Each structure stands twice: as C-alpha cells, then as structure tokens.
Amino acid sequence: MALPKLNTPKYYTTVPSTGTEVEFRPYQVREEKMLMIASESQDERQVVGAMKDLIDACTFGVVDITKLTMFDLEYLFVKLRSKSVGESTTIGMKCTSCEHKNEIKFSLEDVHVNMNEDLNPTIELSDGVGVTMKYPGINDVMDIGGDLSDVDKMMGMIRASLDTIYTSEEVFNVREQSTKEVDEFVDSLTSKQFGKIREYLEEMPSAQINLDFECVECGEKNEHVVKGTANFF
C-alpha cells in the first residue's frame, strides 16, 4: 500500500517590481534543508542561488527568475517563509542607548517593499554628462562575488546598477562596455558626483519592516528599519 500524499495549500502574492500576481506553495522539508545548507555556508552567492531555486520551485516555474530584482527576491522569499515556517519571527536588536540586546518578535506579513516613486533613475553629473540607473537583477548581484572587499562589492553594485552613460551627443549602454572602462569612468568622478550614485543605491527599494520598541533594560524608545533577508530567515 502506497503512503498517503499530503494536500499542498496554494497562496497568491504579487511581484513588487511588476505588480504581477503569482501563485505559490509553501516550501517542503527537502527544500528547507537546501536553504539551511546554503545559510550555514555563509556564502552570499550560495544563499541567493538557493533562494532562486526555492522561488522557482514554489511558484511552479511560472516566474522568470532571471528578470527578478533583488527586492523581488527578498519579498517573495519572505512570503514563502511566512507560509512555510510561520508568520512571526524573532530577532535580537541592540538598544541605541545602552546597547542591550532586545528580543523583538514581529509578523513577516508586515514586511513590505518601499517602492520609492520619487527615485529618479537619471542622474546628471555635469553639464551634458550623466548616467541612468536601473535596479540590479539577481544574476547581476550574484556576478559580484562573495569574497570581495566592501569597496569591491560597492563597485560591483554600482556597475550592476548603471544602465547607460550619456553625453550631449551619445548614449553608451553600460552592458556593452568592458568592466575596466566602466571602472575608469567611476574612478574619474568627483566625490560629489560619486555621492549622487551612492545615494541612488541607498534609496533603492528593499524588503523591510519598521520596528519600534522600548528597551527592556533602560526604557529608551528605539526606531529601526530592518532590511535584508538575513533578518527574515
């Protein structure tokens, strides 16, 4: 006699960058094991790769993983985590005053993507010269690599986010330029010009939640914005 098969519930959510509704199921034990192994490796590329495989399987292969942005990946993972393991999770957060570590419980259902409608992808650097930016995709981020210095990672994120470089006469597609040429362009920027690009990166959408709490040790009121998939595992 064959063992029984369990019915798998199905849910719906939307891809933040496109607003497209997608159907998904909770992930299963074999998939959770894969995710745990990737997490224990502390290799960012391996973790992202495992999340890609997880989302692909749990959305029945309907979602084009290659076209997802990082904040799409984060958000969809949180939705899967919520329906697979539980809607609430707990993280430790240090008080900004006394640095006591507070255990804060929150609902994963409250995690959202801050789609900044005022974020302008066109950045003018000087008269007639500027860049247009884009949200880096999952593969862009994976190509950056995990064993790099913080400076090299930042340069990788900038390359992944640059779409075009333009002058008053020409427009250059960054994908068609060599890494060396793009790096030389970025290195030639002034600190003020470079700051405009960094500001764009800092204001890009992300899966996040606002957590306010009162420190159990000193009573200080804390306000934090929590982002990054590491906090939602």
GROMACS .gro file of N, CA, C and O in nm, residues 133 144 153-163 174-175 182 186 194 197-198 201:
model
   84
  133MET      N    1   2.018   5.495  -1.419
  133MET     CA    2   2.035   5.380  -1.331
  133MET      C    3   1.921   5.280  -1.350
  133MET      O    4   1.816   5.312  -1.406
  144ILE      N    5   2.871   3.959  -0.874
  144ILE     CA    6   2.964   4.043  -0.798
  144ILE      C    7   3.062   3.957  -0.719
  144ILE      O    8   3.179   3.989  -0.706
  153LYS      N    9   3.280   4.523  -0.350
  153LYS     CA   10   3.137   4.491  -0.357
  153LYS      C   11   3.056   4.615  -0.397
  153LYS      O   12   2.962   4.606  -0.476
  154MET      N   13   3.093   4.730  -0.339
  154MET     CA   14   3.023   4.853  -0.373
  154MET      C   15   3.043   4.888  -0.520
  154MET      O   16   2.948   4.926  -0.589
  155MET      N   17   3.165   4.871  -0.570
  155MET     CA   18   3.191   4.898  -0.712
  155MET      C   19   3.111   4.801  -0.798
  155MET      O   20   3.058   4.839  -0.903
  156GLY      N   21   3.099   4.677  -0.754
  156GLY     CA   22   3.020   4.580  -0.828
  156GLY      C   23   2.874   4.618  -0.833
  156GLY      O   24   2.808   4.604  -0.937
  157MET      N   25   2.821   4.668  -0.721
  157MET     CA   26   2.682   4.711  -0.717
  157MET      C   27   2.659   4.831  -0.807
  157MET      O   28   2.554   4.843  -0.872
  158ILE      N   29   2.756   4.920  -0.812
  158ILE     CA   30   2.744   5.037  -0.899
  158ILE      C   31   2.741   4.993  -1.045
  158ILE      O   32   2.656   5.038  -1.123
  159ARG      N   33   2.832   4.903  -1.083
  159ARG     CA   34   2.832   4.853  -1.221
  159ARG      C   35   2.700   4.785  -1.254
  159ARG      O   36   2.647   4.800  -1.365
  160ALA      N   37   2.647   4.708  -1.159
  160ALA     CA   38   2.522   4.635  -1.182
  160ALA      C   39   2.403   4.729  -1.193
  160ALA      O   40   2.302   4.695  -1.254
  161SER      N   41   2.415   4.849  -1.134
  161SER     CA   42   2.303   4.944  -1.132
  161SER      C   43   2.310   5.048  -1.243
  161SER      O   44   2.212   5.117  -1.269
  162LEU      N   45   2.426   5.062  -1.304
  162LEU     CA   46   2.439   5.158  -1.414
  162LEU      C   47   2.376   5.099  -1.539
  162LEU      O   48   2.406   4.987  -1.578
  163ASP      N   49   2.290   5.176  -1.603
  163ASP     CA   50   2.224   5.132  -1.726
  163ASP      C   51   2.290   5.196  -1.847
  163ASP      O   52   2.335   5.127  -1.939
  174VAL      N   53   2.593   5.053  -2.081
  174VAL     CA   54   2.698   5.003  -1.992
  174VAL      C   55   2.725   4.855  -2.015
  174VAL      O   56   2.838   4.808  -2.003
  175ARG      N   57   2.621   4.778  -2.052
  175ARG     CA   58   2.639   4.633  -2.075
  175ARG      C   59   2.735   4.607  -2.191
  175ARG      O   60   2.792   4.498  -2.200
  182VAL      N   61   3.424   5.087  -1.747
  182VAL     CA   62   3.324   5.137  -1.652
  182VAL      C   63   3.391   5.180  -1.523
  182VAL      O   64   3.360   5.286  -1.466
  186VAL      N   65   3.392   5.551  -1.339
  186VAL     CA   66   3.352   5.575  -1.199
  186VAL      C   67   3.467   5.637  -1.121
  186VAL      O   68   3.447   5.729  -1.042
  194PHE      N   69   3.009   6.107  -0.724
  194PHE     CA   70   3.001   5.969  -0.677
  194PHE      C   71   2.894   5.956  -0.569
  194PHE      O   72   2.822   5.855  -0.562
  197ILE      N   73   2.545   5.888  -0.700
  197ILE     CA   74   2.520   5.749  -0.738
  197ILE      C   75   2.500   5.662  -0.614
  197ILE      O   76   2.410   5.578  -0.609
  198ARG      N   77   2.581   5.685  -0.511
  198ARG     CA   78   2.566   5.609  -0.387
  198ARG      C   79   2.430   5.636  -0.324
  198ARG      O   80   2.367   5.545  -0.268
  201LEU      N   81   2.175   5.420  -0.480
  201LEU     CA   82   2.183   5.283  -0.431
  201LEU      C   83   2.119   5.269  -0.294
  201LEU      O   84   2.050   5.170  -0.265
   0.00000   0.00000   0.00000
